[in-house]
Coordinates of C-alpha atoms and ligand atoms in Angstrom, one line a residue:
M14 CA -233.6 81.7 -98.6
N15 CA -233.0 81.4 -94.9
K16 CA -234.3 78.7 -92.6
G17 CA -236.2 80.2 -89.7
K18 CA -237.9 78.9 -86.5
K19 CA -239.5 75.5 -86.0
L20 CA -243.2 75.7 -86.9
Y21 CA -244.2 72.1 -86.2
E22 CA -242.6 68.9 -85.1
G23 CA -244.2 65.6 -86.0
K24 CA -243.2 62.0 -85.4
A25 CA -240.9 61.7 -88.4
K26 CA -240.6 65.3 -89.7
I27 CA -240.0 68.9 -88.7
I28 CA -241.4 72.0 -90.5
Y29 CA -239.3 75.2 -90.4
E30 CA -240.4 78.6 -91.6
T31 CA -238.4 80.4 -94.3
S32 CA -237.8 84.0 -95.3
E33 CA -239.9 83.3 -98.4
K34 CA -243.6 83.8 -98.3
G35 CA -245.6 80.6 -98.6
L36 CA -242.6 78.3 -98.5
V37 CA -241.3 76.2 -95.6
V38 CA -238.6 73.6 -95.0
Q39 CA -239.6 69.9 -94.4
H40 CA -236.8 68.1 -92.5
F41 CA -236.8 64.3 -92.4
K42 CA -235.8 62.8 -89.0
D43 CA -234.5 59.3 -88.3
D44 CA -237.2 58.7 -85.7
A45 CA -239.5 55.7 -86.3
T46 CA -242.8 55.4 -84.5
A47 CA -245.6 52.9 -84.7
F48 CA -248.8 51.9 -83.0
N49 CA -249.7 55.6 -82.2
N50 CA -246.3 56.4 -80.7
L51 CA -246.2 53.3 -78.4
K52 CA -243.2 51.9 -80.2
K53 CA -240.3 54.3 -80.9
A54 CA -236.7 54.0 -82.2
N55 CA -234.0 55.9 -84.0
V56 CA -233.3 54.3 -87.3
E57 CA -230.0 55.8 -88.6
G58 CA -230.3 56.9 -92.2
K59 CA -234.0 56.6 -92.5
G60 CA -234.6 60.3 -92.9
V61 CA -232.0 60.7 -95.6
L62 CA -233.6 57.8 -97.6
N63 CA -237.1 59.0 -97.2
N64 CA -236.1 62.5 -98.3
R65 CA -234.6 61.1 -101.5
I66 CA -237.4 58.5 -102.2
S67 CA -240.2 61.0 -101.5
E68 CA -238.5 63.6 -103.7
H69 CA -238.2 61.1 -106.6
I70 CA -241.8 59.9 -106.2
L71 CA -243.4 63.4 -105.9
S72 CA -241.3 64.7 -108.8
N73 CA -242.7 61.8 -111.0
I74 CA -246.2 62.5 -109.9
S75 CA -245.8 66.1 -110.6
Q76 CA -244.5 65.3 -114.1
C77 CA -247.8 63.5 -114.7
G78 CA -249.6 66.8 -114.1
I79 CA -250.6 66.3 -110.4
K80 CA -249.9 69.3 -108.2
T81 CA -247.7 68.6 -105.1
H82 CA -246.3 70.7 -102.4
L83 CA -242.7 69.9 -103.4
V84 CA -240.6 72.8 -104.7
K85 CA -237.1 71.1 -104.5
R86 CA -234.9 69.0 -102.4
L87 CA -232.4 71.2 -100.5
N88 CA -230.0 68.7 -99.0
M89 CA -229.7 65.2 -97.5
R90 CA -232.5 65.7 -95.1
E91 CA -234.5 68.7 -96.2
Q92 CA -236.9 69.8 -98.9
L93 CA -238.4 73.2 -99.7
I94 CA -242.1 72.8 -99.9
K95 CA -245.2 75.0 -100.3
H96 CA -246.8 75.8 -96.9
A97 CA -250.1 74.0 -97.3
E98 CA -253.2 74.1 -95.1
I99 CA -253.4 70.4 -94.5
F100 CA -256.8 68.6 -94.4
P101 CA -257.0 66.8 -91.1
L102 CA -257.4 63.6 -93.0
E103 CA -255.4 60.5 -94.1
F104 CA -256.3 59.1 -97.4
I105 CA -255.6 55.4 -97.5
V106 CA -255.5 53.3 -100.7
R107 CA -255.4 49.5 -100.7
N108 CA -254.6 47.2 -103.6
I109 CA -254.0 44.1 -101.5
A110 CA -255.7 43.4 -98.2
T111 CA -253.4 43.4 -95.1
G112 CA -252.8 45.4 -92.0
S113 CA -255.7 47.1 -90.3
L114 CA -258.1 46.1 -93.0
S115 CA -257.5 42.4 -92.6
K116 CA -257.6 42.8 -88.8
R117 CA -260.8 44.8 -88.8
L118 CA -262.8 42.8 -91.3
G119 CA -261.2 39.4 -91.3
I120 CA -260.1 39.6 -94.9
A121 CA -257.3 37.1 -95.6
D122 CA -253.9 38.8 -95.6
G123 CA -252.7 39.1 -99.2
T124 CA -256.1 39.0 -100.9
I125 CA -255.9 41.0 -104.1
L126 CA -258.7 43.6 -104.3
E127 CA -260.6 43.8 -107.5
E128 CA -260.7 47.6 -107.3
P129 CA -258.5 49.9 -105.3
L130 CA -260.2 50.5 -102.0
F131 CA -260.2 54.1 -100.6
E132 CA -260.5 54.7 -96.9
Y133 CA -260.6 58.0 -94.9
C134 CA -259.1 58.4 -91.4
L135 CA -259.2 61.4 -89.2
K136 CA -255.7 62.6 -88.4
D137 CA -255.8 62.7 -84.7
D138 CA -253.2 60.9 -82.6
D139 CA -255.2 61.1 -79.4
L140 CA -258.0 59.2 -81.1
G141 CA -255.7 56.8 -82.9
D142 CA -256.5 58.1 -86.4
P143 CA -260.0 56.5 -86.6
L144 CA -261.5 55.3 -89.8
I145 CA -264.4 57.6 -90.8
A146 CA -267.0 57.8 -93.6
K147 CA -267.2 60.6 -96.2
E148 CA -270.4 61.7 -94.4
H149 CA -268.3 62.5 -91.3
I150 CA -266.0 64.6 -93.4
Y151 CA -268.9 66.7 -94.7
A152 CA -270.8 66.7 -91.4
F153 CA -267.8 68.2 -89.4
G154 CA -266.5 70.4 -92.2
W155 CA -263.1 68.6 -92.5
A156 CA -263.3 69.0 -96.3
K157 CA -266.0 70.0 -98.8
E158 CA -267.7 67.5 -101.1
D159 CA -266.1 69.0 -104.3
E160 CA -262.7 68.9 -102.6
I161 CA -263.0 65.2 -101.7
K162 CA -264.2 64.6 -105.3
E163 CA -261.0 66.2 -106.6
I164 CA -258.8 64.5 -104.1
D165 CA -260.3 61.1 -105.0
K166 CA -259.5 61.7 -108.6
M167 CA -255.9 62.7 -107.8
T168 CA -255.6 59.7 -105.5
F169 CA -256.8 57.3 -108.2
R170 CA -254.2 58.6 -110.6
I171 CA -251.5 58.6 -108.1
N172 CA -252.2 54.9 -107.3
D173 CA -251.9 54.1 -111.1
I174 CA -248.6 56.0 -111.4
L175 CA -247.1 54.4 -108.3
Q176 CA -248.3 50.9 -109.1
G177 CA -246.6 51.2 -112.5
M178 CA -243.4 52.8 -111.0
F179 CA -243.0 50.0 -108.4
R180 CA -244.1 47.1 -110.6
G181 CA -241.3 48.2 -113.0
V182 CA -238.7 47.6 -110.3
G183 CA -240.2 44.3 -109.0
I184 CA -242.2 45.7 -106.1
K185 CA -246.0 45.3 -105.3
L186 CA -247.6 48.5 -104.0
V187 CA -249.9 46.9 -101.4
D188 CA -251.3 50.0 -99.8
F189 CA -250.3 53.6 -98.9
K190 CA -251.4 56.7 -97.1
L191 CA -251.6 60.2 -98.6
E192 CA -252.2 63.7 -97.2
Y193 CA -253.4 66.7 -99.1
G194 CA -253.5 70.4 -98.4
K195 CA -254.5 73.7 -99.9
V196 CA -252.1 76.4 -101.1
W197 CA -252.7 79.9 -102.6
N198 CA -251.9 80.2 -106.3
K199 CA -252.3 84.0 -107.1
D200 CA -255.8 84.7 -105.8
K201 CA -257.2 81.2 -105.7
Q202 CA -256.6 78.1 -103.5
E203 CA -255.6 74.8 -105.1
I204 CA -255.3 71.3 -103.7
V205 CA -251.9 69.8 -103.6
L206 CA -250.5 66.4 -102.6
A207 CA -248.6 67.0 -99.3
D208 CA -246.5 65.2 -96.7
E209 CA -244.3 62.4 -98.1
I210 CA -244.5 59.1 -100.1
S211 CA -241.9 56.7 -98.8
P212 CA -241.5 53.2 -97.3
D213 CA -242.8 54.9 -94.1
T214 CA -246.2 55.6 -95.7
C215 CA -246.5 52.6 -98.1
R216 CA -246.5 48.9 -97.9
L217 CA -244.1 47.5 -100.5
W218 CA -243.6 43.8 -101.1
D219 CA -241.0 42.2 -103.3
I220 CA -242.9 40.8 -106.3
K221 CA -241.5 37.3 -106.1
S222 CA -240.6 36.7 -102.5
E223 CA -243.2 39.0 -100.9
R224 CA -240.4 40.2 -98.7
K225 CA -241.5 43.4 -96.9
L226 CA -239.5 46.5 -98.0
D227 CA -241.3 49.1 -95.8
K228 CA -242.1 50.2 -92.3
D229 CA -243.7 46.9 -91.4
R230 CA -240.1 45.7 -90.8
F231 CA -240.1 48.1 -87.8
R232 CA -243.7 47.5 -86.8
K233 CA -243.2 43.7 -86.8
D234 CA -239.6 43.6 -85.5
L235 CA -238.3 42.1 -88.8
G236 CA -235.0 43.9 -88.7
N237 CA -233.0 45.3 -91.6
I238 CA -235.1 48.4 -91.8
V239 CA -232.6 50.7 -93.4
Q240 CA -231.4 48.0 -95.8
A241 CA -235.0 47.5 -97.0
Y242 CA -235.4 51.3 -97.6
Q243 CA -232.0 51.3 -99.3
E244 CA -233.2 48.5 -101.5
V245 CA -236.3 50.5 -102.5
A246 CA -234.1 53.5 -103.3
R247 CA -231.6 51.4 -105.3
R248 CA -234.3 49.8 -107.4
L249 CA -235.8 53.2 -108.1
G250 CA -232.3 54.2 -109.4
I251 CA -231.7 56.9 -106.9
M252 CA -229.1 55.4 -104.6
P253 CA -225.4 55.2 -105.2
E254 CA -224.4 51.6 -105.3
E255 CA -221.5 52.1 -102.9
T256 CA -223.6 53.0 -99.8
N257 CA -223.4 50.2 -97.2
I258 CA -223.1 47.9 -100.2
S259 CA -222.2 44.8 -98.2
E260 CA -225.3 45.1 -96.0
V261 CA -227.5 45.9 -99.0
K262 CA -226.0 42.9 -100.9
E263 CA -226.8 40.6 -97.9
F264 CA -230.3 41.9 -97.9
A265 CA -230.7 41.7 -101.6
K266 CA -229.8 37.9 -101.5
T267 CA -233.3 37.4 -99.9
T268 CA -235.1 39.3 -102.7
S269 CA -235.6 38.6 -106.3
I270 CA -233.2 41.3 -107.5
K271 CA -229.8 40.3 -108.6
F272 CA -226.8 42.7 -108.3
K273 CA -224.9 43.3 -111.4
K274 CA -221.1 42.5 -111.1
K275 CA -219.0 45.6 -111.7
Ligands
5GP29 P1 -253.1 50.3 -91.9 O1 -254.4 51.0 -91.8 O2 -253.2 48.9 -92.5 O3 -252.3 50.3 -90.7 O4 -252.2 51.2 -92.9 C1 -252.5 51.3 -94.3 C2 -251.4 52.0 -95.0 O5 -251.4 53.4 -94.7 C3 -250.0 51.5 -94.7 O6 -249.2 51.6 -95.9 C4 -249.5 52.4 -93.7 O7 -248.1 52.5 -93.8 C5 -250.2 53.7 -94.0 N1 -250.5 54.5 -92.9 C6 -251.7 54.6 -92.2 N2 -251.7 55.4 -91.2 C7 -250.4 55.9 -91.2 C8 -249.8 56.9 -90.3 O8 -250.4 57.4 -89.4 N3 -248.5 57.1 -90.6 C9 -247.8 56.5 -91.6 N4 -246.5 56.8 -91.8 N5 -248.4 55.7 -92.5 C10 -249.7 55.3 -92.2

């Protein structure tokens, strides 16, 4: 399998063609952006961590019977994925009110929602990824009704899986964003979970201290971005203990997790 030319470059990832039909390479960059590209920085090591964390999460989701685009991780920054035709939509799930929901509707930050709340946004940077209704999706043909029904079912299950996975390592899954696409399987198209699931696309709070372990550290200038992502990787059991251990230890002091003495 050879990596070919660049097909697409996004804010945090690059997609390259490959010599194999239907497969592409997803490369994770260290670039961090927020507020529709108004805030930008290079966060050294972020791409490597997101590659590992997303591989771990998508593999777990796949083991639960949900189809994803992931074929395998290739190296520190790259994954082999199925080339999906991406729906131009962002699927947001909220378990706790914060972020744009609190701002938009005045719901107190941290309010636990009785049921997971699903929101749909149009993936369009020029428009600032606006919130839309399902009716807009059908009216403008961004997805069909039966596709959204299937995606909602997949999203609901993914939320359950992720909540359990993170709760088990002392993290609250506050909210997250998913993307889906369609791939050909023999002669029929099927819906797969696409993109990534990482601290870039989720809000993750330490259960006890509510310390933020996600991209809000960048958005809100809280510092220690990489250390927070490393902490997520370490808790998920996918990060070697020796990496930047002193910085991770410093950061861990502010969370509920205790380091075991060797
Ligand atoms: P909010 O709408 O409150 O800004 O974001 C809700 C959740 O979706 C957060 O976990 C946030 O990280 C994620 N999210 C929403 N839009 C985007 C996006 O364009 N890119 C990324 N990486 N995450 C997003």
